[in-house]
Amino acid sequence: LAAVAGVFWFGLLFFAGITSSLAMGTPCMGFLMDEFGWKRERSAWTFGLAILILGLPTVLFFNHGVFDEYDYWAGTVSLVVFALAEIILFAWVFGMDKGWKEITMGSDIKVPTAFRFIIQFVTPLMLGWVFVASLPDIWNKINNTALKAELALSTDPLRIDAINEQMAYLNGSRVLLLGIFVAVSYLVYIAYKKRLKEGRKTV
């Protein structure tokens, strides 16, 4: 019974992951289609190939901690950083007056006014506190503090080589993630400039 339940559980988890991946891929495909005029098939193949290539290191170098590194930066740090940036842009750059109007426009229920205060003040402060409190851990992660401490205490040549190899893979995975962020930012910049150029032409 335990084996059957495990198959059902991880099977459902697998299908949940696949459907979530498809849902996350839709905005990327929409971006390529809307901003660069690509067809859906080309956008889908490009997205799928990019995900396959970027996902291979987590499988091929799993024993070197690459999967955990991806999870830490993409699923933990980036989650807080981008949420903080998004709430600041929404509440303070876009403007809370316009933002609140968008939230309440056409809503079936009355949104409590307290949420306006929470969105504008409480949420940015809490996310900022979480980020600042995480800075020592982030620095230790970047500096490979734990691995360097283990390396200093290790006397086995094989273990020393293994630690150095692991640090090389971890640093490589961070560079890769940073490269992805820069590449995506550059694509958004190109799309922004393209829109400005097209806007000038239509005026």
mmCIF file of C-alpha atoms in Angstrom:
data_model
loop_
_atom_site.group_PDB
_atom_site.id
_atom_site.type_symbol
_atom_site.label_atom_id
_atom_site.label_comp_id
_atom_site.label_asym_id
_atom_site.label_seq_id
_atom_site.Cartn_x
_atom_site.Cartn_y
_atom_site.Cartn_z
ATOM 1 C CA LEU A 1 0.000 0.000 0.000
ATOM 2 C CA ALA A 2 2.869 2.389 0.791
ATOM 3 C CA ALA A 3 4.425 1.789 -2.640
ATOM 4 C CA VAL A 4 1.087 2.373 -4.401
ATOM 5 C CA ALA A 5 0.451 5.542 -2.410
ATOM 6 C CA GLY A 6 3.981 6.734 -3.244
ATOM 7 C CA VAL A 7 3.424 6.168 -6.957
ATOM 8 C CA PHE A 8 0.140 8.083 -6.861
ATOM 9 C CA TRP A 9 1.611 10.913 -4.762
ATOM 10 C CA PHE A 10 4.731 11.479 -6.844
ATOM 11 C CA GLY A 11 2.751 10.920 -10.036
ATOM 12 C CA LEU A 12 0.357 13.698 -9.077
ATOM 13 C CA LEU A 13 3.339 15.835 -8.053
ATOM 14 C CA PHE A 14 4.913 15.239 -11.456
ATOM 15 C CA PHE A 15 1.775 16.300 -13.341
ATOM 16 C CA ALA A 16 1.405 19.327 -11.066
ATOM 17 C CA GLY A 17 4.978 20.342 -11.901
ATOM 18 C CA ILE A 18 4.411 19.859 -15.644
ATOM 19 C CA THR A 19 1.220 21.931 -15.671
ATOM 20 C CA SER A 20 2.859 24.632 -13.552
ATOM 21 C CA SER A 21 5.801 24.733 -15.962
ATOM 22 C CA LEU A 22 3.424 25.163 -18.873
ATOM 23 C CA ALA A 23 1.639 27.962 -17.029
ATOM 24 C CA MET A 24 4.951 29.711 -16.322
ATOM 25 C CA GLY A 25 6.008 29.264 -19.938
ATOM 26 C CA THR A 26 2.944 30.995 -21.339
ATOM 27 C CA PRO A 27 4.077 34.548 -20.381
ATOM 28 C CA CYS A 28 7.527 33.872 -21.878
ATOM 29 C CA MET A 29 5.965 32.654 -25.107
ATOM 30 C CA GLY A 30 3.558 35.587 -25.093
ATOM 31 C CA PHE A 31 6.499 37.981 -24.662
ATOM 32 C CA LEU A 32 8.317 36.536 -27.686
ATOM 33 C CA MET A 33 5.132 36.566 -29.749
ATOM 34 C CA ASP A 34 3.963 40.064 -28.813
ATOM 35 C CA GLU A 35 7.291 41.890 -28.734
ATOM 36 C CA PHE A 36 9.255 40.122 -31.483
ATOM 37 C CA GLY A 37 6.452 38.854 -33.704
ATOM 38 C CA TRP A 38 7.369 35.179 -33.353
ATOM 39 C CA LYS A 39 4.837 32.474 -34.125
ATOM 40 C CA ARG A 40 3.520 30.308 -31.287
ATOM 41 C CA GLU A 41 5.327 27.187 -32.500
ATOM 42 C CA ARG A 42 8.699 28.945 -32.687
ATOM 43 C CA SER A 43 8.178 30.523 -29.266
ATOM 44 C CA ALA A 44 7.206 27.181 -27.730
ATOM 45 C CA TRP A 45 10.228 25.353 -29.188
ATOM 46 C CA THR A 46 12.597 28.136 -28.119
ATOM 47 C CA PHE A 47 11.220 28.181 -24.582
ATOM 48 C CA GLY A 48 11.263 24.387 -24.305
ATOM 49 C CA LEU A 49 14.831 24.135 -25.606
ATOM 50 C CA ALA A 50 16.031 26.899 -23.261
ATOM 51 C CA ILE A 51 14.424 25.187 -20.258
ATOM 52 C CA LEU A 52 15.928 21.836 -21.271
ATOM 53 C CA ILE A 53 19.433 23.294 -21.568
ATOM 54 C CA LEU A 54 19.180 25.308 -18.355
ATOM 55 C CA GLY A 55 17.740 22.325 -16.483
ATOM 56 C CA LEU A 56 20.446 19.862 -17.515
ATOM 57 C CA PRO A 57 23.031 21.072 -14.946
ATOM 58 C CA THR A 58 20.635 20.279 -12.099
ATOM 59 C CA VAL A 59 20.508 16.682 -13.308
ATOM 60 C CA LEU A 60 24.065 16.145 -14.546
ATOM 61 C CA PHE A 61 25.704 17.854 -11.569
ATOM 62 C CA PHE A 62 23.137 17.059 -8.900
ATOM 63 C CA ASN A 63 25.768 15.498 -6.641
ATOM 64 C CA HIS A 64 27.730 18.753 -6.693
ATOM 65 C CA GLY A 65 24.822 20.717 -5.201
ATOM 66 C CA VAL A 66 23.797 22.573 -8.367
ATOM 67 C CA PHE A 67 20.108 21.765 -7.848
ATOM 68 C CA ASP A 68 20.191 23.148 -4.300
ATOM 69 C CA GLU A 69 21.985 26.250 -5.580
ATOM 70 C CA TYR A 70 19.296 26.830 -8.219
ATOM 71 C CA ASP A 71 16.618 26.353 -5.592
ATOM 72 C CA TYR A 72 18.262 28.754 -3.142
ATOM 73 C CA TRP A 73 18.769 31.639 -5.554
ATOM 74 C CA ALA A 74 15.641 31.201 -7.678
ATOM 75 C CA GLY A 75 13.199 29.897 -5.078
ATOM 76 C CA THR A 76 14.345 31.710 -1.935
ATOM 77 C CA VAL A 77 16.403 34.840 -2.546
ATOM 78 C CA SER A 78 14.810 35.922 -5.827
ATOM 79 C CA LEU A 79 11.354 35.339 -4.396
ATOM 80 C CA VAL A 80 11.946 37.977 -1.708
ATOM 81 C CA VAL A 81 13.938 40.384 -3.899
ATOM 82 C CA PHE A 82 11.452 40.460 -6.761
ATOM 83 C CA ALA A 83 8.466 40.592 -4.412
ATOM 84 C CA LEU A 84 10.036 43.604 -2.690
ATOM 85 C CA ALA A 85 10.782 45.287 -6.038
ATOM 86 C CA GLU A 86 7.260 44.555 -7.267
ATOM 87 C CA ILE A 87 5.513 45.958 -4.197
ATOM 88 C CA ILE A 88 7.678 49.118 -4.298
ATOM 89 C CA LEU A 89 6.955 49.623 -7.998
ATOM 90 C CA PHE A 90 3.240 49.029 -7.484
ATOM 91 C CA ALA A 91 2.654 51.060 -4.329
ATOM 92 C CA TRP A 92 5.206 53.851 -4.715
ATOM 93 C CA VAL A 93 6.185 54.191 -8.386
ATOM 94 C CA PHE A 94 2.899 53.308 -10.083
ATOM 95 C CA GLY A 95 1.132 54.999 -7.173
ATOM 96 C CA MET A 96 -1.147 53.627 -4.500
ATOM 97 C CA ASP A 97 -4.080 55.754 -5.653
ATOM 98 C CA LYS A 98 -4.004 54.257 -9.145
ATOM 99 C CA GLY A 99 -3.118 50.844 -7.743
ATOM 100 C CA TRP A 100 -6.035 50.830 -5.323
ATOM 101 C CA LYS A 101 -8.345 51.889 -8.139
ATOM 102 C CA GLU A 102 -7.172 48.915 -10.209
ATOM 103 C CA ILE A 103 -7.668 46.548 -7.266
ATOM 104 C CA THR A 104 -11.198 47.699 -6.456
ATOM 105 C CA MET A 105 -12.443 48.328 -9.999
ATOM 106 C CA GLY A 106 -15.159 45.845 -10.838
ATOM 107 C CA SER A 107 -14.595 43.765 -7.702
ATOM 108 C CA ASP A 108 -17.525 41.653 -6.528
ATOM 109 C CA ILE A 109 -16.687 42.255 -2.872
ATOM 110 C CA LYS A 110 -15.561 45.383 -1.066
ATOM 111 C CA VAL A 111 -11.851 45.216 -0.389
ATOM 112 C CA PRO A 112 -11.153 46.320 3.208
ATOM 113 C CA THR A 113 -9.424 49.699 3.313
ATOM 114 C CA ALA A 114 -6.857 48.257 5.726
ATOM 115 C CA PHE A 115 -5.278 46.387 2.825
ATOM 116 C CA ARG A 116 -4.277 49.702 1.272
ATOM 117 C CA PHE A 117 -2.144 50.461 4.320
ATOM 118 C CA ILE A 118 -0.815 46.907 4.385
ATOM 119 C CA ILE A 119 0.184 46.994 0.714
ATOM 120 C CA GLN A 120 1.824 50.419 0.903
ATOM 121 C CA PHE A 121 3.631 50.193 4.234
ATOM 122 C CA VAL A 122 3.494 46.819 6.017
ATOM 123 C CA THR A 123 4.397 44.547 3.094
ATOM 124 C CA PRO A 124 7.467 46.523 1.901
ATOM 125 C CA LEU A 125 8.745 46.839 5.476
ATOM 126 C CA MET A 126 8.312 43.125 6.193
ATOM 127 C CA LEU A 127 9.908 42.044 2.916
ATOM 128 C CA GLY A 128 12.726 44.531 3.439
ATOM 129 C CA TRP A 129 13.316 43.180 6.939
ATOM 130 C CA VAL A 130 13.399 39.600 5.640
ATOM 131 C CA PHE A 131 15.896 40.592 2.939
ATOM 132 C CA VAL A 132 18.182 42.553 5.273
ATOM 133 C CA ALA A 133 18.088 39.739 7.840
ATOM 134 C CA SER A 134 19.093 37.287 5.099
ATOM 135 C CA LEU A 135 22.117 39.301 3.938
ATOM 136 C CA PRO A 136 24.633 37.470 6.211
ATOM 137 C CA ASP A 137 23.394 34.108 4.946
ATOM 138 C CA ILE A 138 23.515 35.360 1.344
ATOM 139 C CA TRP A 139 27.089 36.575 1.822
ATOM 140 C CA ASN A 140 28.140 33.257 3.374
ATOM 141 C CA LYS A 141 26.579 31.487 0.417
ATOM 142 C CA ILE A 142 28.388 33.640 -2.135
ATOM 143 C CA ASN A 143 31.668 33.334 -0.225
ATOM 144 C CA ASN A 144 31.296 29.543 0.172
ATOM 145 C CA THR A 145 31.983 30.011 3.882
ATOM 146 C CA ALA A 146 30.879 26.540 4.963
ATOM 147 C CA LEU A 147 32.879 24.788 2.240
ATOM 148 C CA LYS A 148 35.978 26.904 2.928
ATOM 149 C CA ALA A 149 35.739 26.073 6.631
ATOM 150 C CA GLU A 150 35.498 22.378 5.792
ATOM 151 C CA LEU A 151 38.389 22.762 3.368
ATOM 152 C CA ALA A 152 40.565 24.346 6.060
ATOM 153 C CA LEU A 153 39.941 21.407 8.390
ATOM 154 C CA SER A 154 40.258 18.666 5.795
ATOM 155 C CA THR A 155 43.481 16.674 5.465
ATOM 156 C CA ASP A 156 42.323 14.063 2.955
ATOM 157 C CA PRO A 157 43.582 14.986 -0.561
ATOM 158 C CA LEU A 158 40.571 13.337 -2.184
ATOM 159 C CA ARG A 159 38.165 15.297 0.009
ATOM 160 C CA ILE A 160 40.078 18.515 -0.687
ATOM 161 C CA ASP A 161 39.770 17.921 -4.427
ATOM 162 C CA ALA A 162 36.065 17.130 -4.039
ATOM 163 C CA ILE A 163 35.411 20.366 -2.112
ATOM 164 C CA ASN A 164 37.308 22.468 -4.655
ATOM 165 C CA GLU A 165 35.382 20.781 -7.456
ATOM 166 C CA GLN A 166 32.071 21.428 -5.704
ATOM 167 C CA MET A 167 32.919 25.109 -5.206
ATOM 168 C CA ALA A 168 33.751 25.381 -8.907
ATOM 169 C CA TYR A 169 30.369 23.913 -9.864
ATOM 170 C CA LEU A 170 28.496 26.133 -7.389
ATOM 171 C CA ASN A 171 30.258 29.266 -8.610
ATOM 172 C CA GLY A 172 29.531 28.231 -12.188
ATOM 173 C CA SER A 173 25.838 27.762 -11.442
ATOM 174 C CA ARG A 174 25.687 31.254 -9.898
ATOM 175 C CA VAL A 175 27.346 32.776 -12.942
ATOM 176 C CA LEU A 176 24.850 30.928 -15.141
ATOM 177 C CA LEU A 177 21.879 32.243 -13.145
ATOM 178 C CA LEU A 178 23.296 35.771 -13.270
ATOM 179 C CA GLY A 179 23.772 35.403 -17.024
ATOM 180 C CA ILE A 180 20.142 34.330 -17.415
ATOM 181 C CA PHE A 181 18.982 37.386 -15.477
ATOM 182 C CA VAL A 182 21.158 39.710 -17.599
ATOM 183 C CA ALA A 183 19.965 38.070 -20.839
ATOM 184 C CA VAL A 184 16.287 38.359 -19.894
ATOM 185 C CA SER A 185 16.790 41.971 -18.798
ATOM 186 C CA TYR A 186 18.455 42.721 -22.113
ATOM 187 C CA LEU A 187 15.564 41.170 -24.045
ATOM 188 C CA VAL A 188 13.119 43.330 -22.083
ATOM 189 C CA TYR A 189 15.276 46.381 -22.823
ATOM 190 C CA ILE A 190 15.283 45.567 -26.549
ATOM 191 C CA ALA A 191 11.508 45.153 -26.495
ATOM 192 C CA TYR A 192 11.157 48.474 -24.650
ATOM 193 C CA LYS A 193 13.333 50.315 -27.189
ATOM 194 C CA LYS A 194 11.431 48.639 -30.021
ATOM 195 C CA ARG A 195 8.156 49.879 -28.598
ATOM 196 C CA LEU A 196 9.495 53.395 -28.249
ATOM 197 C CA LYS A 197 10.719 53.317 -31.830
ATOM 198 C CA GLU A 198 7.396 52.052 -33.121
ATOM 199 C CA GLY A 199 5.590 54.656 -31.014
ATOM 200 C CA ARG A 200 7.612 57.455 -32.586
ATOM 201 C CA LYS A 201 6.778 56.114 -36.035
ATOM 202 C CA THR A 202 3.048 56.072 -35.403
ATOM 203 C CA VAL A 203 2.920 59.641 -34.035
#
